[in-house]
Short mmCIF file of C-alpha atoms (C1' of nucleotides) in Angstrom, two decimals:
data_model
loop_
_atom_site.label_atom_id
_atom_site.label_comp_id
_atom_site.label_asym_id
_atom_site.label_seq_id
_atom_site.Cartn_x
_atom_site.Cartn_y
_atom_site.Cartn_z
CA UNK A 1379 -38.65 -66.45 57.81
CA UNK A 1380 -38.75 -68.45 54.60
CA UNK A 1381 -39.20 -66.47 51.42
CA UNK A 1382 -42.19 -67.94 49.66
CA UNK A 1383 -41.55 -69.17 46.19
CA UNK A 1384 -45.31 -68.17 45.29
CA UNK A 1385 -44.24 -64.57 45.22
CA UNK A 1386 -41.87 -65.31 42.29
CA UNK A 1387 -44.33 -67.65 40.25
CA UNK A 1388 -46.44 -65.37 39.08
CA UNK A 1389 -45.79 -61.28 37.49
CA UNK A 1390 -42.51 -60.39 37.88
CA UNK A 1391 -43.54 -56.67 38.67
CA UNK A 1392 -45.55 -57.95 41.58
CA UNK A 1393 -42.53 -59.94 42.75
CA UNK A 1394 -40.35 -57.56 42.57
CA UNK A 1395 -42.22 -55.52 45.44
CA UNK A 1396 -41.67 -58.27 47.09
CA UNK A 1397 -38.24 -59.44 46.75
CA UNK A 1398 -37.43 -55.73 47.75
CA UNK A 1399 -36.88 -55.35 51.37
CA UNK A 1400 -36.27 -59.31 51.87
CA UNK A 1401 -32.98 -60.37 52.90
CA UNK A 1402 -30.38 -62.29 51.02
CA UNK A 1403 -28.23 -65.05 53.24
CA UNK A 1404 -24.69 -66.54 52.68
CA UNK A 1405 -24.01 -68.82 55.25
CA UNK A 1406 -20.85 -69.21 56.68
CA UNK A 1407 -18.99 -71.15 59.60
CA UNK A 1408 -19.66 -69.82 61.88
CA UNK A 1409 -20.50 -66.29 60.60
CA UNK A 1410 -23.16 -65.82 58.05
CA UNK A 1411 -23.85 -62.51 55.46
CA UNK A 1412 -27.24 -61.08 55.44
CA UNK A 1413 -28.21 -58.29 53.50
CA UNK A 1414 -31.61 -56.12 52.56
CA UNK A 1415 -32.04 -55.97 49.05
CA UNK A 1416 -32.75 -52.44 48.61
CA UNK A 1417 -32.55 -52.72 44.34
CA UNK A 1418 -34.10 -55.06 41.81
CA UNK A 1419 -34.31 -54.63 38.36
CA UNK A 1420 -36.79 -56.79 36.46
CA UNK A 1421 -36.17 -58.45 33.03
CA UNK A 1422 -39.34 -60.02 31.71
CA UNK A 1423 -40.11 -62.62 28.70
CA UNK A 1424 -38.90 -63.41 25.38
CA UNK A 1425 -40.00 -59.88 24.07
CA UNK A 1426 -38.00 -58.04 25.98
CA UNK A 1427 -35.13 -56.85 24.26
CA UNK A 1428 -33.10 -56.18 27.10
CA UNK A 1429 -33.18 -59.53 28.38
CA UNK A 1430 -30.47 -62.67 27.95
CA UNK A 1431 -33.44 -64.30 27.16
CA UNK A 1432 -34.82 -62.06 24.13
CA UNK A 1433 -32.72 -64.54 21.95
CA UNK A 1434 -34.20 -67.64 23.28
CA UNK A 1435 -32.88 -70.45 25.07
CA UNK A 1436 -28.81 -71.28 25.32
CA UNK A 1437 -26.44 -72.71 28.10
CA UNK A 1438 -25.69 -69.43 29.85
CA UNK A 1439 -29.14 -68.55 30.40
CA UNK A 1440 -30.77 -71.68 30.87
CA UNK A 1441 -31.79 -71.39 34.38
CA UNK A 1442 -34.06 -68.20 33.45
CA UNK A 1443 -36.71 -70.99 31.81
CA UNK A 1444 -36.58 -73.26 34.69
CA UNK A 1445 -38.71 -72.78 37.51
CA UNK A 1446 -39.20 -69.78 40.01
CA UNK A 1447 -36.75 -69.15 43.36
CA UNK A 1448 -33.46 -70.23 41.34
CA UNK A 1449 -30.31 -68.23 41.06
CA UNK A 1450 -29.14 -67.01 37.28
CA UNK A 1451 -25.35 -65.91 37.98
CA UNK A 1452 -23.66 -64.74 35.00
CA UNK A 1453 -20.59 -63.01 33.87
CA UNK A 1454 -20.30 -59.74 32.93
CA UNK A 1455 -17.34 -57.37 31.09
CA UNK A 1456 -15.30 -60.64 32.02
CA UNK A 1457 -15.02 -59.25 35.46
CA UNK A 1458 -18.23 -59.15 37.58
CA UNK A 1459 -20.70 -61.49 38.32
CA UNK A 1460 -24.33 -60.70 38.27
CA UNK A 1461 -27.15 -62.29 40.43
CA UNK A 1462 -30.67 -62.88 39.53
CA UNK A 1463 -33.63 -64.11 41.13
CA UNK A 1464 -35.79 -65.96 38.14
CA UNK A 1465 -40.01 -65.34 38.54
CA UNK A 1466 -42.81 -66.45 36.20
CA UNK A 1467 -43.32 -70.22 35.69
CA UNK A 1468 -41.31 -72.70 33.85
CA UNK A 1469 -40.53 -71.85 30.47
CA UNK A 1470 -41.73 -68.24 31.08
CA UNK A 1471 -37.88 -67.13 30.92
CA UNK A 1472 -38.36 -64.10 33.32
CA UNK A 1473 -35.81 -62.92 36.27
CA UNK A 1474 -34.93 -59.64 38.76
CA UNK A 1475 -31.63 -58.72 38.45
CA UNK A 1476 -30.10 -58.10 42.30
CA UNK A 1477 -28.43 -54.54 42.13
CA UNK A 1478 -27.97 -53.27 45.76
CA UNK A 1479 -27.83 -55.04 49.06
CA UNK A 1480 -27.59 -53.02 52.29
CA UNK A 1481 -25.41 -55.08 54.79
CA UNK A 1482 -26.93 -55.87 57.80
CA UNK A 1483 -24.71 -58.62 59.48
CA UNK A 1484 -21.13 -59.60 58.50
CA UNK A 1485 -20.05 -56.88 57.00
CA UNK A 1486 -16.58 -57.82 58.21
CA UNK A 1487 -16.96 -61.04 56.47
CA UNK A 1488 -18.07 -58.88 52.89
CA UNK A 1489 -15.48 -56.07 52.98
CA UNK A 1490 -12.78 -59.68 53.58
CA UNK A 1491 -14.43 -61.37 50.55
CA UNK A 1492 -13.68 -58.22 48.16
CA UNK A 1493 -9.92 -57.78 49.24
CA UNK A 1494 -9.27 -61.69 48.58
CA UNK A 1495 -10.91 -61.00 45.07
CA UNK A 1496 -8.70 -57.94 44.58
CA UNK A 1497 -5.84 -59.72 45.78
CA UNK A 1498 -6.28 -63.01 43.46
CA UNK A 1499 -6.24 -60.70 40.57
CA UNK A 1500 -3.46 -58.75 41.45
CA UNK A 1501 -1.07 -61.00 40.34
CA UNK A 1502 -1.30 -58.72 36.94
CA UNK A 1503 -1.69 -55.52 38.85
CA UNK A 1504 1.34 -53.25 39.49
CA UNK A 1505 1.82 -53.65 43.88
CA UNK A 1506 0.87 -49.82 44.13
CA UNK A 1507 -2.41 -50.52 42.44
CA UNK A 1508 -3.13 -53.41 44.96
CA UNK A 1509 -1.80 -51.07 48.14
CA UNK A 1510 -4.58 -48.39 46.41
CA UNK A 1511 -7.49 -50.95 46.47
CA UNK A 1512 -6.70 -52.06 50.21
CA UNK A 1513 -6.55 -48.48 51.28
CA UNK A 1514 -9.79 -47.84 49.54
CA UNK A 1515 -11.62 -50.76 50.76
CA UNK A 1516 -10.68 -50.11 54.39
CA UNK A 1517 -12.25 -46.50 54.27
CA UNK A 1518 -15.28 -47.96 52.39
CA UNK A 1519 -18.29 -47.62 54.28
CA UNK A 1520 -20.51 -50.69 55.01
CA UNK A 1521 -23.72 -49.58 53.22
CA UNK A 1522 -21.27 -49.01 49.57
CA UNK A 1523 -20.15 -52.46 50.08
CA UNK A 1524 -22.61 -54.15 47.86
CA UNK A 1525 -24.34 -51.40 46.29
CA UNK A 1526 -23.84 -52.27 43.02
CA UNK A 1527 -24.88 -56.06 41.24
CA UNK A 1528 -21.14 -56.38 40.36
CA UNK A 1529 -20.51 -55.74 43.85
CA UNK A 1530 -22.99 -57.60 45.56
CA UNK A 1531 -21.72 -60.76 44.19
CA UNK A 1532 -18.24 -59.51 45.25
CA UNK A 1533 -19.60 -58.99 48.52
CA UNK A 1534 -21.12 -62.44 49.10
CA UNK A 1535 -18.60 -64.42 46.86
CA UNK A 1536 -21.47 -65.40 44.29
CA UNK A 1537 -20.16 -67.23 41.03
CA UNK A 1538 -21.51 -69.05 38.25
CA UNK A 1539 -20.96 -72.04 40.74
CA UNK A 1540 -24.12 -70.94 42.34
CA UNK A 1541 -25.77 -70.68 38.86
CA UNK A 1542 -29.30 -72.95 39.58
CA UNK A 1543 -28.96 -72.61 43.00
CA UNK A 1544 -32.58 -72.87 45.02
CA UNK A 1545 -32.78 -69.81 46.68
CA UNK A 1546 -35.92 -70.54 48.52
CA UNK A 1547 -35.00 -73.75 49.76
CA UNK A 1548 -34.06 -72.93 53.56
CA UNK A 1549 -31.08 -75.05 53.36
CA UNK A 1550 -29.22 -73.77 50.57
CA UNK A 1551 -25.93 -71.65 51.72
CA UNK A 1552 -27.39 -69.09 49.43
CA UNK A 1553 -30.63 -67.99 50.00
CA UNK A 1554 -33.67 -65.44 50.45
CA UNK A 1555 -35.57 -64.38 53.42
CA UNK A 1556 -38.16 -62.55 54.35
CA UNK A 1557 -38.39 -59.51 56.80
CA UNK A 1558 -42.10 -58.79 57.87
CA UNK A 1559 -41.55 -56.75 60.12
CA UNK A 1560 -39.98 -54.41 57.19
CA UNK A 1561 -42.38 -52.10 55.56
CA UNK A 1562 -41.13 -50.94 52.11
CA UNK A 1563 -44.19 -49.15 50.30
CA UNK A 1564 -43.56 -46.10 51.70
CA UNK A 1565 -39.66 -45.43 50.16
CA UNK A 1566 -39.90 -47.39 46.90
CA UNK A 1567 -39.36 -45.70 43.67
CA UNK A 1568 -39.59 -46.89 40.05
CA UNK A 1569 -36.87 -46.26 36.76
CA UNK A 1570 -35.78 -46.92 33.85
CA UNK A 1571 -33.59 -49.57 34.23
CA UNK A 1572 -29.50 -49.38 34.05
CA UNK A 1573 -26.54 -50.08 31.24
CA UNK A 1574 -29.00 -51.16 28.82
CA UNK A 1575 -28.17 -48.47 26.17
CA UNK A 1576 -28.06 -51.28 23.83
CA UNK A 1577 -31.70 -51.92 23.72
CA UNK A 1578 -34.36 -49.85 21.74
CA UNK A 1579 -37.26 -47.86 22.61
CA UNK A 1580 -40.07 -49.26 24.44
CA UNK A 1581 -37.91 -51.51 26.37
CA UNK A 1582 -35.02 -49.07 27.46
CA UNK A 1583 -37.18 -46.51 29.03
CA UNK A 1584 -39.48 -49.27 30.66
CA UNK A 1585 -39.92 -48.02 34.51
CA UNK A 1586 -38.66 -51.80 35.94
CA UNK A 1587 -36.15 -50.72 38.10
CA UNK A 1588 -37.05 -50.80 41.70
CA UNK A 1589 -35.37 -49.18 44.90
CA UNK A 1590 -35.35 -47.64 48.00
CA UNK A 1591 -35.60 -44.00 48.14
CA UNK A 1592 -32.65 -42.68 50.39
CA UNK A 1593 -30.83 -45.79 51.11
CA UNK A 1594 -27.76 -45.18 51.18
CA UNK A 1595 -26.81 -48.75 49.68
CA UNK A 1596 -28.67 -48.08 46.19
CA UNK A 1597 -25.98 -48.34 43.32
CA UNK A 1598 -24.59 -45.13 41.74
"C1'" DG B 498 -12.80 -70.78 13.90
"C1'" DC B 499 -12.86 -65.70 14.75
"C1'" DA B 500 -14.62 -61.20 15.92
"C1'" DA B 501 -17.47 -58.33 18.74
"C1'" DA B 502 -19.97 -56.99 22.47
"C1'" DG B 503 -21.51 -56.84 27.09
"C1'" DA B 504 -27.76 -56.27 32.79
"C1'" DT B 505 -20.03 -53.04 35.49
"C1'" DT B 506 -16.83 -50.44 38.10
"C1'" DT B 507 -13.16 -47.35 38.67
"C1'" DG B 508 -10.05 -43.66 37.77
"C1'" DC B 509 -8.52 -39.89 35.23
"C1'" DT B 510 -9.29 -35.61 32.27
"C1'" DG C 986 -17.81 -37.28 30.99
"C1'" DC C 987 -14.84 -40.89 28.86
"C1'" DA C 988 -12.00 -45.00 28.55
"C1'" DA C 989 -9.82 -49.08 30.36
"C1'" DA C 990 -9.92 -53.63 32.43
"C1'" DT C 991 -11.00 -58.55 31.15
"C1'" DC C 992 -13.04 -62.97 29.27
"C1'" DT C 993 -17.26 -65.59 28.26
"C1'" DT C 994 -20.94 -65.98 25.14
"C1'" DT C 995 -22.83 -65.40 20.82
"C1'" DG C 996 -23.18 -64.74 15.99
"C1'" DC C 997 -21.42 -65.14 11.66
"C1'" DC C 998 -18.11 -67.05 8.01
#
DNA sequence: GCAAAGATTTGCT
DNA sequence: GCAAATCTTTGCC
């Protein structure tokens, strides 16, 4: 089912009970990825001094002024990508930050996509290191495949060439759906949000992080 | 131009 | 619980 794009145009709080539970699509030939996003984090407004956008508009986070339903990838430590959903009308710079996606089909297909990544980057790694990583990833269990917003992006090879992307067009190879059959309400729990120790008081204890209560794909 | 920090993850003490 | 890995973006000179 199509993920509407009016549930991200208006309060990012209220969308963010809605992007919860929905799925998240990477399509593939012939095998697709779909996850449940089972933890958002929401990042909300000029004002908000945990934001990319708190210092107004640049190239990196450009897309988080455009319009709802687009994809803000960015890069973080140098290492990890990062996937948002943006909310709030244009030139309301507002976004949820992806942070844990329970794998629901093609796991295969995600635990393959984070051995090629360790393996490009090995070419700097000792070959024990490497032979650690591929042991670890095999034992890995599904659900701690993407449960992290690093990880997730690992998981469904997201880059900054998806930066922009539509992700409620239904013909993007990256997109949302929704589940209505899936009920969240009664598992989802609030907190302060994560790795933000750089921000001051209100906006590092702000409750805007969003999960599932006993899933076993939240991060941490 | 250059220096510093970062919406993370992992491993070791 | 702490530090390393790793490189783009940003701010300041």
């Amino acid at each position: 089912v199509r993920f509407p794009r009016t549930a991200l145009a208006g309060d990012t709080l209220q969308a963010a009970t809605q992007l919860l539970g929905a799925l998240l699509t990477r399509i593939g030939d012939p095998a697709a990825r779909t996850g449940r996003i089972v933890e958002v984090e929401a990042y909300i407004g000029r004002d908000d001094l945990a934001s990319h956008a708190h210092r107004g508009r640049t190239a990196r986070n450009d897309v988080m002024f455009g319009p709802p339903g687009a994809a803000y990838v960015y890069l973080v430590y140098g290492m990890y990508h990062c996937l948002n959903v943006v909310t709030e009308p244009e030139a309301s710079p507002a976004a949820l930050l992806v942070r844990a996606v329970e794998p629901l089909q093609g796991a295969d297909l995600m635990r393959r996509a984070r051995l090629e990544r360790a393996e490009a980057r090995a070419a700097r790694w000792s070959s024990d290191r490497l032979e650690r990583e591929r042991a670890r990833l095999r034992t890995l269990p599904d659900s701690r495949l993407a449960a992290g917003p690093g990880l997730v992006c690992a998981a469904f090879s997201i880059t900054r060439a998806d930066d922009g992307r539509d992700l409620c067009d239904a013909t993007s190879p990256l997109r949302l759906e929704l589940d209505p059959a899936h009920d969240v309400a009664p598992s989802m729990a609030t907190g302060a949000r994560i790795g933000i120790g750089y921000a001051p008081e209100p906006w590092l204890s702000r409750p805007w992080r969003f999960w599932l209560a006993g899933n076993p794909a939240v991060s941490r």
